[in-house]
N, C-alpha and C. Protein backbone atom coordinates (compact mmCIF):
# COMPACT_ATOMS: atom_id res chain seq x y z
N UNK A 1 -3.45 35.44 -64.16
CA UNK A 1 -2.73 34.89 -65.29
C UNK A 1 -2.34 33.44 -64.96
N UNK A 2 -2.81 32.52 -65.78
CA UNK A 2 -2.48 31.10 -65.57
C UNK A 2 -1.02 30.85 -65.93
N UNK A 3 -0.37 30.06 -65.13
CA UNK A 3 1.04 29.74 -65.31
C UNK A 3 1.23 28.30 -65.75
N UNK A 4 2.36 28.04 -66.37
CA UNK A 4 2.78 26.70 -66.79
C UNK A 4 3.87 26.27 -65.82
N UNK A 5 3.55 25.35 -64.93
CA UNK A 5 4.46 24.93 -63.87
C UNK A 5 4.86 23.48 -64.09
N UNK A 6 6.16 23.23 -64.10
CA UNK A 6 6.65 21.86 -64.20
C UNK A 6 7.08 21.38 -62.82
N UNK A 7 6.65 20.17 -62.49
CA UNK A 7 7.01 19.53 -61.23
C UNK A 7 8.00 18.42 -61.58
N UNK A 8 9.25 18.59 -61.15
CA UNK A 8 10.31 17.65 -61.48
C UNK A 8 10.54 16.68 -60.32
N UNK A 9 10.59 15.40 -60.67
CA UNK A 9 10.72 14.34 -59.67
C UNK A 9 11.76 13.33 -60.15
N UNK A 10 12.57 12.79 -59.22
CA UNK A 10 13.69 11.99 -59.67
C UNK A 10 13.95 10.65 -59.04
N UNK A 11 13.02 10.06 -58.32
CA UNK A 11 13.30 8.77 -57.71
C UNK A 11 13.21 7.64 -58.73
N UNK A 12 14.13 6.71 -58.63
CA UNK A 12 14.11 5.50 -59.45
C UNK A 12 13.80 4.27 -58.60
N UNK A 13 13.57 4.46 -57.33
CA UNK A 13 13.37 3.35 -56.41
C UNK A 13 12.05 2.63 -56.64
N UNK A 14 12.01 1.39 -56.21
CA UNK A 14 10.75 0.65 -56.19
C UNK A 14 9.87 1.25 -55.10
N UNK A 15 8.57 1.23 -55.32
CA UNK A 15 7.64 1.72 -54.30
C UNK A 15 7.84 3.19 -54.00
N UNK A 16 8.10 4.00 -54.99
CA UNK A 16 8.41 5.42 -54.84
C UNK A 16 7.32 6.15 -54.06
N UNK A 17 7.69 6.72 -52.93
CA UNK A 17 6.73 7.45 -52.11
C UNK A 17 6.66 8.93 -52.49
N UNK A 18 7.73 9.49 -52.99
CA UNK A 18 7.75 10.90 -53.33
C UNK A 18 6.82 11.26 -54.47
N UNK A 19 6.45 10.27 -55.28
CA UNK A 19 5.50 10.54 -56.38
C UNK A 19 4.16 11.02 -55.81
N UNK A 20 3.89 10.63 -54.57
CA UNK A 20 2.67 11.11 -53.91
C UNK A 20 2.73 12.62 -53.74
N UNK A 21 3.87 13.13 -53.33
CA UNK A 21 4.03 14.57 -53.15
C UNK A 21 3.94 15.28 -54.50
N UNK A 22 4.56 14.71 -55.53
CA UNK A 22 4.48 15.30 -56.87
C UNK A 22 3.02 15.37 -57.32
N UNK A 23 2.28 14.28 -57.14
CA UNK A 23 0.86 14.26 -57.52
C UNK A 23 0.04 15.28 -56.73
N UNK A 24 0.31 15.37 -55.44
CA UNK A 24 -0.36 16.36 -54.59
C UNK A 24 -0.12 17.77 -55.12
N UNK A 25 1.13 18.08 -55.45
CA UNK A 25 1.48 19.42 -55.93
C UNK A 25 0.81 19.73 -57.27
N UNK A 26 0.82 18.78 -58.17
CA UNK A 26 0.17 18.99 -59.47
C UNK A 26 -1.31 19.28 -59.28
N UNK A 27 -1.96 18.45 -58.51
CA UNK A 27 -3.40 18.64 -58.26
C UNK A 27 -3.67 19.98 -57.57
N UNK A 28 -2.81 20.36 -56.64
CA UNK A 28 -3.00 21.61 -55.89
C UNK A 28 -2.80 22.84 -56.77
N UNK A 29 -1.78 22.83 -57.62
CA UNK A 29 -1.57 23.97 -58.53
C UNK A 29 -2.69 24.03 -59.58
N UNK A 30 -3.13 22.89 -60.06
CA UNK A 30 -4.26 22.88 -60.99
C UNK A 30 -5.52 23.43 -60.33
N UNK A 31 -5.69 23.13 -59.04
CA UNK A 31 -6.82 23.64 -58.29
C UNK A 31 -6.81 25.16 -58.16
N UNK A 32 -5.62 25.75 -58.32
CA UNK A 32 -5.50 27.21 -58.29
C UNK A 32 -5.63 27.82 -59.69
N UNK A 33 -5.90 26.98 -60.69
CA UNK A 33 -6.11 27.47 -62.05
C UNK A 33 -4.88 27.50 -62.94
N UNK A 34 -3.81 26.82 -62.52
CA UNK A 34 -2.58 26.80 -63.31
C UNK A 34 -2.41 25.45 -63.99
N UNK A 35 -1.62 25.44 -65.05
CA UNK A 35 -1.25 24.19 -65.70
C UNK A 35 -0.05 23.63 -64.92
N UNK A 36 -0.15 22.40 -64.51
CA UNK A 36 0.95 21.75 -63.79
C UNK A 36 1.17 20.38 -64.41
N UNK A 37 2.43 20.08 -64.66
CA UNK A 37 2.77 18.83 -65.35
C UNK A 37 3.97 18.18 -64.69
N UNK A 38 3.95 16.87 -64.62
CA UNK A 38 5.03 16.09 -64.04
C UNK A 38 6.14 15.86 -65.07
N UNK A 39 7.38 16.05 -64.64
CA UNK A 39 8.55 15.59 -65.39
C UNK A 39 9.20 14.56 -64.48
N UNK A 40 9.05 13.30 -64.84
CA UNK A 40 9.53 12.18 -64.05
C UNK A 40 10.84 11.69 -64.66
N UNK A 41 11.93 11.86 -63.95
CA UNK A 41 13.25 11.48 -64.46
C UNK A 41 13.29 10.02 -64.90
N UNK A 42 12.61 9.17 -64.18
CA UNK A 42 12.61 7.74 -64.52
C UNK A 42 11.91 7.51 -65.86
N UNK A 43 10.82 8.22 -66.11
CA UNK A 43 10.09 8.07 -67.36
C UNK A 43 10.84 8.71 -68.53
N UNK A 44 11.48 9.85 -68.29
CA UNK A 44 12.25 10.52 -69.35
C UNK A 44 13.45 9.66 -69.73
N UNK A 45 14.09 9.07 -68.72
CA UNK A 45 15.17 8.09 -68.91
C UNK A 45 16.36 8.61 -69.69
N UNK A 46 16.88 9.76 -69.29
CA UNK A 46 18.11 10.26 -69.91
C UNK A 46 19.29 9.43 -69.43
N UNK A 47 20.32 9.32 -70.26
CA UNK A 47 21.50 8.57 -69.82
C UNK A 47 22.22 9.33 -68.71
N UNK A 48 23.14 8.65 -68.05
CA UNK A 48 24.02 9.37 -67.12
C UNK A 48 24.71 10.46 -67.92
N UNK A 49 24.87 11.59 -67.30
CA UNK A 49 25.38 12.76 -68.01
C UNK A 49 26.72 12.49 -68.68
N UNK A 50 26.72 12.70 -69.98
CA UNK A 50 27.93 12.66 -70.78
C UNK A 50 28.01 14.00 -71.52
N UNK A 51 26.98 14.30 -72.29
CA UNK A 51 26.87 15.58 -72.99
C UNK A 51 25.60 16.28 -72.54
N UNK A 52 25.73 17.56 -72.22
CA UNK A 52 24.53 18.34 -71.94
C UNK A 52 23.78 18.59 -73.25
N UNK A 53 22.54 18.99 -73.14
CA UNK A 53 21.74 19.29 -74.32
C UNK A 53 22.44 20.33 -75.19
N UNK A 54 23.01 21.34 -74.59
CA UNK A 54 23.68 22.41 -75.34
C UNK A 54 24.98 21.95 -76.01
N UNK A 55 25.51 20.79 -75.63
CA UNK A 55 26.74 20.28 -76.23
C UNK A 55 26.51 19.61 -77.59
N UNK A 56 25.27 19.26 -77.87
CA UNK A 56 24.96 18.61 -79.15
C UNK A 56 24.82 19.66 -80.25
N UNK A 57 25.27 19.33 -81.45
CA UNK A 57 24.97 20.22 -82.58
C UNK A 57 23.44 20.30 -82.77
N UNK A 58 22.96 21.40 -83.28
CA UNK A 58 21.51 21.59 -83.48
C UNK A 58 20.91 20.40 -84.23
N UNK A 59 19.83 19.87 -83.65
CA UNK A 59 19.11 18.77 -84.28
C UNK A 59 19.68 17.39 -84.02
N UNK A 60 20.77 17.27 -83.25
CA UNK A 60 21.40 15.97 -83.04
C UNK A 60 21.24 15.41 -81.63
N UNK A 61 20.62 16.13 -80.74
CA UNK A 61 20.39 15.61 -79.38
C UNK A 61 19.37 14.48 -79.44
N UNK A 62 19.45 13.53 -78.52
CA UNK A 62 18.43 12.48 -78.48
C UNK A 62 17.03 13.10 -78.37
N UNK A 63 16.05 12.45 -78.98
CA UNK A 63 14.70 13.01 -79.06
C UNK A 63 14.11 13.35 -77.70
N UNK A 64 14.28 12.47 -76.71
CA UNK A 64 13.72 12.72 -75.38
C UNK A 64 14.36 13.96 -74.75
N UNK A 65 15.65 14.13 -74.97
CA UNK A 65 16.36 15.28 -74.42
C UNK A 65 15.90 16.58 -75.11
N UNK A 66 15.74 16.53 -76.41
CA UNK A 66 15.30 17.71 -77.16
C UNK A 66 13.86 18.09 -76.78
N UNK A 67 12.99 17.10 -76.65
CA UNK A 67 11.61 17.38 -76.26
C UNK A 67 11.57 18.03 -74.88
N UNK A 68 12.34 17.50 -73.94
CA UNK A 68 12.34 18.07 -72.60
C UNK A 68 12.93 19.48 -72.61
N UNK A 69 13.93 19.74 -73.42
CA UNK A 69 14.50 21.09 -73.52
C UNK A 69 13.42 22.09 -73.95
N UNK A 70 12.61 21.71 -74.91
CA UNK A 70 11.51 22.58 -75.36
C UNK A 70 10.51 22.81 -74.24
N UNK A 71 10.19 21.75 -73.53
CA UNK A 71 9.20 21.84 -72.44
C UNK A 71 9.72 22.72 -71.31
N UNK A 72 11.00 22.55 -70.95
CA UNK A 72 11.60 23.37 -69.90
C UNK A 72 11.62 24.84 -70.31
N UNK A 73 11.97 25.10 -71.55
CA UNK A 73 12.05 26.48 -72.04
C UNK A 73 10.69 27.16 -72.04
N UNK A 74 9.63 26.41 -72.20
CA UNK A 74 8.28 26.97 -72.24
C UNK A 74 7.69 27.22 -70.86
N UNK A 75 8.22 26.57 -69.84
CA UNK A 75 7.64 26.65 -68.49
C UNK A 75 7.87 28.02 -67.86
N UNK A 76 6.93 28.38 -67.00
CA UNK A 76 7.03 29.64 -66.25
C UNK A 76 7.72 29.46 -64.91
N UNK A 77 7.65 28.26 -64.35
CA UNK A 77 8.21 28.01 -63.02
C UNK A 77 8.42 26.50 -62.85
N UNK A 78 9.26 26.18 -61.86
CA UNK A 78 9.59 24.79 -61.59
C UNK A 78 9.43 24.50 -60.10
N UNK A 79 8.95 23.29 -59.82
CA UNK A 79 8.94 22.79 -58.46
C UNK A 79 9.77 21.51 -58.47
N UNK A 80 10.78 21.47 -57.63
CA UNK A 80 11.65 20.31 -57.53
C UNK A 80 11.21 19.49 -56.32
N UNK A 81 10.75 18.27 -56.57
CA UNK A 81 10.34 17.37 -55.50
C UNK A 81 11.59 16.58 -55.12
N UNK A 82 12.17 16.99 -54.02
CA UNK A 82 13.52 16.57 -53.66
C UNK A 82 13.53 15.60 -52.50
N UNK A 83 13.67 14.34 -52.83
CA UNK A 83 13.85 13.34 -51.79
C UNK A 83 15.27 13.39 -51.26
N UNK A 84 15.44 12.88 -50.07
CA UNK A 84 16.77 12.88 -49.45
C UNK A 84 17.30 11.46 -49.41
N UNK A 85 18.47 11.28 -50.01
CA UNK A 85 19.15 9.99 -50.02
C UNK A 85 20.46 10.16 -49.26
N UNK A 86 20.64 9.43 -48.20
CA UNK A 86 21.89 9.48 -47.42
C UNK A 86 22.31 10.91 -47.11
N UNK A 87 21.35 11.71 -46.68
CA UNK A 87 21.54 13.10 -46.28
C UNK A 87 21.93 14.01 -47.45
N UNK A 88 21.60 13.60 -48.66
CA UNK A 88 21.93 14.41 -49.83
C UNK A 88 20.86 14.34 -50.90
N UNK A 89 21.24 14.71 -52.11
CA UNK A 89 20.34 14.78 -53.26
C UNK A 89 20.00 13.42 -53.82
N UNK A 90 18.85 13.36 -54.46
CA UNK A 90 18.47 12.21 -55.25
C UNK A 90 19.30 12.20 -56.53
N UNK A 91 20.00 11.14 -56.83
CA UNK A 91 20.84 11.13 -58.03
C UNK A 91 20.04 11.20 -59.34
N UNK A 92 18.85 10.62 -59.38
CA UNK A 92 18.06 10.65 -60.60
C UNK A 92 17.63 12.06 -60.99
N UNK A 93 17.20 12.84 -60.01
CA UNK A 93 16.78 14.21 -60.28
C UNK A 93 17.98 15.07 -60.65
N UNK A 94 19.09 14.88 -59.96
CA UNK A 94 20.31 15.65 -60.26
C UNK A 94 20.78 15.36 -61.68
N UNK A 95 20.76 14.09 -62.08
CA UNK A 95 21.17 13.73 -63.43
C UNK A 95 20.27 14.40 -64.47
N UNK A 96 18.98 14.38 -64.25
CA UNK A 96 18.04 15.02 -65.18
C UNK A 96 18.37 16.51 -65.33
N UNK A 97 18.51 17.19 -64.22
CA UNK A 97 18.76 18.63 -64.22
C UNK A 97 20.10 18.97 -64.87
N UNK A 98 21.12 18.15 -64.64
CA UNK A 98 22.46 18.45 -65.15
C UNK A 98 22.56 18.44 -66.67
N UNK A 99 21.58 17.88 -67.35
CA UNK A 99 21.59 17.88 -68.81
C UNK A 99 21.24 19.25 -69.40
N UNK A 100 20.80 20.16 -68.56
CA UNK A 100 20.32 21.47 -69.04
C UNK A 100 20.92 22.59 -68.21
N UNK A 101 20.95 23.79 -68.77
CA UNK A 101 21.38 24.95 -68.01
C UNK A 101 20.56 26.18 -68.43
N UNK A 102 20.72 26.63 -69.66
CA UNK A 102 20.03 27.86 -70.07
C UNK A 102 18.52 27.70 -70.02
N UNK A 103 18.01 26.48 -70.10
CA UNK A 103 16.57 26.26 -70.04
C UNK A 103 15.99 26.62 -68.68
N UNK A 104 16.84 26.65 -67.65
CA UNK A 104 16.40 27.00 -66.29
C UNK A 104 16.74 28.44 -65.91
N UNK A 105 17.62 29.08 -66.64
CA UNK A 105 18.13 30.39 -66.27
C UNK A 105 17.03 31.43 -66.11
N UNK A 106 17.13 32.21 -65.02
CA UNK A 106 16.22 33.31 -64.71
C UNK A 106 14.77 32.86 -64.56
N UNK A 107 14.61 31.67 -64.04
CA UNK A 107 13.27 31.15 -63.78
C UNK A 107 13.11 30.90 -62.29
N UNK A 108 11.92 31.06 -61.77
CA UNK A 108 11.69 30.77 -60.36
C UNK A 108 11.60 29.27 -60.10
N UNK A 109 12.13 28.88 -58.96
CA UNK A 109 12.11 27.48 -58.55
C UNK A 109 11.68 27.38 -57.10
N UNK A 110 10.89 26.39 -56.82
CA UNK A 110 10.50 26.09 -55.46
C UNK A 110 10.93 24.65 -55.18
N UNK A 111 11.25 24.36 -53.93
CA UNK A 111 11.71 23.04 -53.55
C UNK A 111 10.74 22.46 -52.52
N UNK A 112 10.22 21.29 -52.84
CA UNK A 112 9.37 20.54 -51.92
C UNK A 112 10.16 19.30 -51.55
N UNK A 113 10.67 19.26 -50.33
CA UNK A 113 11.50 18.13 -49.92
C UNK A 113 10.69 17.14 -49.10
N UNK A 114 11.19 15.91 -49.08
CA UNK A 114 10.50 14.87 -48.32
C UNK A 114 11.48 13.79 -47.90
N UNK A 115 11.05 13.04 -46.92
CA UNK A 115 11.80 11.84 -46.52
C UNK A 115 10.85 10.93 -45.75
N UNK A 116 11.29 9.73 -45.52
CA UNK A 116 10.51 8.80 -44.72
C UNK A 116 10.69 9.09 -43.24
N UNK A 117 11.74 9.80 -42.91
CA UNK A 117 12.01 10.16 -41.53
C UNK A 117 11.39 11.49 -41.17
N UNK A 118 11.63 11.92 -39.95
CA UNK A 118 10.98 13.14 -39.48
C UNK A 118 11.68 14.42 -39.87
N UNK A 119 12.88 14.34 -40.49
CA UNK A 119 13.61 15.55 -40.85
C UNK A 119 13.19 16.12 -42.20
N UNK A 120 12.32 15.43 -42.91
CA UNK A 120 11.61 15.96 -44.08
C UNK A 120 12.51 16.39 -45.23
N UNK A 121 13.65 15.79 -45.38
CA UNK A 121 14.50 16.10 -46.51
C UNK A 121 15.21 17.43 -46.44
N UNK A 122 15.43 17.96 -45.24
CA UNK A 122 16.02 19.30 -45.13
C UNK A 122 17.44 19.36 -45.70
N UNK A 123 18.20 18.28 -45.64
CA UNK A 123 19.55 18.29 -46.22
C UNK A 123 19.48 18.38 -47.74
N UNK A 124 18.57 17.65 -48.33
CA UNK A 124 18.37 17.71 -49.78
C UNK A 124 17.92 19.12 -50.19
N UNK A 125 17.03 19.69 -49.40
CA UNK A 125 16.55 21.05 -49.69
C UNK A 125 17.72 22.03 -49.72
N UNK A 126 18.60 21.92 -48.75
CA UNK A 126 19.76 22.82 -48.68
C UNK A 126 20.67 22.61 -49.89
N UNK A 127 20.91 21.37 -50.26
CA UNK A 127 21.75 21.08 -51.43
C UNK A 127 21.14 21.65 -52.71
N UNK A 128 19.85 21.46 -52.87
CA UNK A 128 19.18 21.96 -54.08
C UNK A 128 19.16 23.48 -54.12
N UNK A 129 19.04 24.12 -52.99
CA UNK A 129 19.05 25.59 -52.97
C UNK A 129 20.35 26.12 -53.56
N UNK A 130 21.45 25.56 -53.15
CA UNK A 130 22.76 25.98 -53.67
C UNK A 130 22.86 25.68 -55.16
N UNK A 131 22.51 24.48 -55.57
CA UNK A 131 22.64 24.07 -56.97
C UNK A 131 21.77 24.93 -57.89
N UNK A 132 20.51 25.09 -57.55
CA UNK A 132 19.61 25.84 -58.42
C UNK A 132 19.98 27.31 -58.48
N UNK A 133 20.43 27.87 -57.38
CA UNK A 133 20.89 29.26 -57.38
C UNK A 133 22.10 29.41 -58.30
N UNK A 134 23.02 28.47 -58.24
CA UNK A 134 24.21 28.52 -59.10
C UNK A 134 23.85 28.38 -60.57
N UNK A 135 22.70 27.78 -60.87
CA UNK A 135 22.24 27.63 -62.25
C UNK A 135 21.49 28.87 -62.74
N UNK A 136 21.37 29.89 -61.89
CA UNK A 136 20.73 31.13 -62.30
C UNK A 136 19.25 31.20 -62.00
N UNK A 137 18.76 30.31 -61.16
CA UNK A 137 17.34 30.31 -60.83
C UNK A 137 17.08 31.15 -59.58
N UNK A 138 15.90 31.71 -59.51
CA UNK A 138 15.45 32.42 -58.31
C UNK A 138 14.76 31.38 -57.43
N UNK A 139 15.42 30.98 -56.37
CA UNK A 139 14.91 29.92 -55.50
C UNK A 139 14.07 30.55 -54.39
N UNK A 140 12.85 30.08 -54.25
CA UNK A 140 11.92 30.61 -53.27
C UNK A 140 12.39 30.29 -51.86
N UNK A 141 12.26 31.23 -50.95
CA UNK A 141 12.69 30.98 -49.57
C UNK A 141 11.72 30.08 -48.80
N UNK A 142 10.47 30.02 -49.22
CA UNK A 142 9.50 29.17 -48.51
C UNK A 142 9.84 27.71 -48.72
N UNK A 143 9.79 26.98 -47.63
CA UNK A 143 10.03 25.54 -47.69
C UNK A 143 8.69 24.81 -47.61
N UNK A 144 8.62 23.75 -48.36
CA UNK A 144 7.53 22.81 -48.18
C UNK A 144 8.23 21.48 -47.93
N UNK A 145 8.24 21.06 -46.69
CA UNK A 145 8.99 19.87 -46.30
C UNK A 145 8.04 18.86 -45.67
N UNK A 146 8.12 17.64 -46.16
CA UNK A 146 7.21 16.58 -45.71
C UNK A 146 8.02 15.46 -45.07
N UNK A 147 7.89 15.34 -43.77
CA UNK A 147 8.50 14.23 -43.05
C UNK A 147 7.52 13.08 -42.96
N UNK A 148 8.05 11.91 -42.80
CA UNK A 148 7.23 10.70 -42.69
C UNK A 148 6.15 10.69 -43.78
N UNK A 149 6.62 10.80 -45.01
CA UNK A 149 5.73 10.94 -46.16
C UNK A 149 4.72 9.79 -46.24
N UNK A 150 5.12 8.61 -45.84
CA UNK A 150 4.23 7.46 -45.90
C UNK A 150 3.03 7.62 -44.96
N UNK A 151 3.14 8.49 -43.96
CA UNK A 151 2.04 8.74 -43.04
C UNK A 151 1.31 10.04 -43.37
N UNK A 152 1.89 10.88 -44.23
CA UNK A 152 1.33 12.19 -44.54
C UNK A 152 0.43 12.16 -45.76
N UNK A 153 0.84 11.39 -46.77
CA UNK A 153 0.05 11.27 -48.01
C UNK A 153 -0.25 9.80 -48.26
N UNK A 154 -1.51 9.50 -48.50
CA UNK A 154 -1.87 8.10 -48.75
C UNK A 154 -1.53 7.73 -50.20
N UNK A 155 -1.85 6.50 -50.59
CA UNK A 155 -1.49 6.01 -51.92
C UNK A 155 -2.17 6.78 -53.05
N UNK A 156 -3.20 7.56 -52.73
CA UNK A 156 -3.87 8.41 -53.72
C UNK A 156 -3.40 9.87 -53.63
N UNK A 157 -2.33 10.09 -52.91
CA UNK A 157 -1.74 11.43 -52.71
C UNK A 157 -2.69 12.37 -51.98
N UNK A 158 -3.54 11.79 -51.14
CA UNK A 158 -4.44 12.58 -50.30
C UNK A 158 -3.81 12.76 -48.94
N UNK A 159 -3.76 14.00 -48.45
CA UNK A 159 -3.18 14.24 -47.12
C UNK A 159 -4.07 13.64 -46.03
N UNK A 160 -3.42 13.14 -45.00
CA UNK A 160 -4.19 12.67 -43.84
C UNK A 160 -3.37 12.87 -42.57
N UNK A 161 -4.09 12.90 -41.47
CA UNK A 161 -3.46 13.08 -40.17
C UNK A 161 -2.91 14.47 -39.97
N UNK A 162 -2.17 14.62 -38.89
CA UNK A 162 -1.58 15.92 -38.57
C UNK A 162 -0.59 16.37 -39.64
N UNK A 163 0.18 15.43 -40.17
CA UNK A 163 1.15 15.77 -41.22
C UNK A 163 0.45 16.27 -42.47
N UNK A 164 -0.66 15.65 -42.83
CA UNK A 164 -1.41 16.08 -44.01
C UNK A 164 -2.01 17.47 -43.82
N UNK A 165 -2.50 17.73 -42.63
CA UNK A 165 -3.04 19.06 -42.33
C UNK A 165 -1.94 20.12 -42.40
N UNK A 166 -0.75 19.79 -41.90
CA UNK A 166 0.37 20.73 -41.97
C UNK A 166 0.79 20.96 -43.42
N UNK A 167 0.77 19.93 -44.24
CA UNK A 167 1.10 20.07 -45.66
C UNK A 167 0.12 21.01 -46.34
N UNK A 168 -1.17 20.82 -46.12
CA UNK A 168 -2.17 21.71 -46.71
C UNK A 168 -1.96 23.16 -46.29
N UNK A 169 -1.67 23.37 -45.01
CA UNK A 169 -1.43 24.74 -44.51
C UNK A 169 -0.18 25.33 -45.16
N UNK A 170 0.88 24.55 -45.24
CA UNK A 170 2.13 25.03 -45.80
C UNK A 170 2.08 25.31 -47.29
N UNK A 171 1.23 24.58 -48.00
CA UNK A 171 1.15 24.75 -49.45
C UNK A 171 0.71 26.17 -49.82
N UNK A 172 -0.16 26.76 -49.06
CA UNK A 172 -0.69 28.08 -49.40
C UNK A 172 0.41 29.13 -49.57
N UNK A 173 1.26 29.31 -48.57
CA UNK A 173 2.35 30.28 -48.67
C UNK A 173 3.38 29.90 -49.72
N UNK A 174 3.67 28.60 -49.81
CA UNK A 174 4.59 28.07 -50.81
C UNK A 174 4.11 28.43 -52.21
N UNK A 175 2.86 28.15 -52.49
CA UNK A 175 2.30 28.43 -53.82
C UNK A 175 2.21 29.93 -54.08
N UNK A 176 1.76 30.70 -53.10
CA UNK A 176 1.64 32.15 -53.29
C UNK A 176 2.97 32.77 -53.70
N UNK A 177 4.03 32.38 -53.04
CA UNK A 177 5.35 32.95 -53.34
C UNK A 177 5.81 32.53 -54.73
N UNK A 178 5.69 31.26 -55.06
CA UNK A 178 6.12 30.80 -56.39
C UNK A 178 5.31 31.49 -57.48
N UNK A 179 4.02 31.60 -57.30
CA UNK A 179 3.15 32.23 -58.31
C UNK A 179 3.53 33.70 -58.49
N UNK A 180 3.78 34.42 -57.39
CA UNK A 180 4.16 35.83 -57.50
C UNK A 180 5.44 35.98 -58.32
N UNK A 181 6.46 35.19 -57.99
CA UNK A 181 7.72 35.26 -58.71
C UNK A 181 7.59 34.82 -60.16
N UNK A 182 6.80 33.79 -60.41
CA UNK A 182 6.61 33.31 -61.78
C UNK A 182 5.91 34.37 -62.64
N UNK A 183 4.92 35.05 -62.06
CA UNK A 183 4.23 36.09 -62.82
C UNK A 183 5.18 37.26 -63.08
N UNK A 184 6.00 37.62 -62.11
CA UNK A 184 6.96 38.71 -62.29
C UNK A 184 7.99 38.35 -63.37
N UNK A 185 8.51 37.14 -63.33
CA UNK A 185 9.51 36.71 -64.32
C UNK A 185 8.89 36.62 -65.71
N UNK A 186 7.66 36.15 -65.78
CA UNK A 186 6.98 36.04 -67.07
C UNK A 186 6.78 37.43 -67.68
N UNK A 187 6.45 38.41 -66.86
CA UNK A 187 6.26 39.78 -67.34
C UNK A 187 7.58 40.33 -67.88
N UNK A 188 8.69 39.97 -67.27
CA UNK A 188 10.01 40.45 -67.73
C UNK A 188 10.43 39.78 -69.04
N UNK A 189 10.00 38.53 -69.25
CA UNK A 189 10.36 37.83 -70.49
C UNK A 189 9.57 38.40 -71.64
């Protein structure tokens, strides 16, 4: 059963390196026969959180917010590409997510963390695990963590070197678990 997987990414920085991981994930899930689509917080460009989508009267939410709510509600699973900023969450991705709640409820989520350093975004991964669980999501226990992302994925999001080989190996279990949970949740819906 083909799944609809959204890959959420939130960096607003110049020279964004994490987009390489997002592109890698999209291509890899598509290679397994699933639909995978990027939700780029910078491109969606929601304002800093003032009102959540559910706070607006029906039909009055900004168009970009309403469109994303529909897209989130239709998805079978989510992958959060979580960069680590100052040992914590990326503010752009957190702001995007905070605009919604019920659109994520009872859905499986996987976290792919990254950093330019060798710790691979593990602090961000831990923060996102707590946040997504509190939002009612089933967070996958498998980690996909990419350290020294600039050396692991080239500008075309192709893995190279030892880090790239480790990423390819790690993706298999990461994807298998997310797909299993997404198919189970889809059957329940």
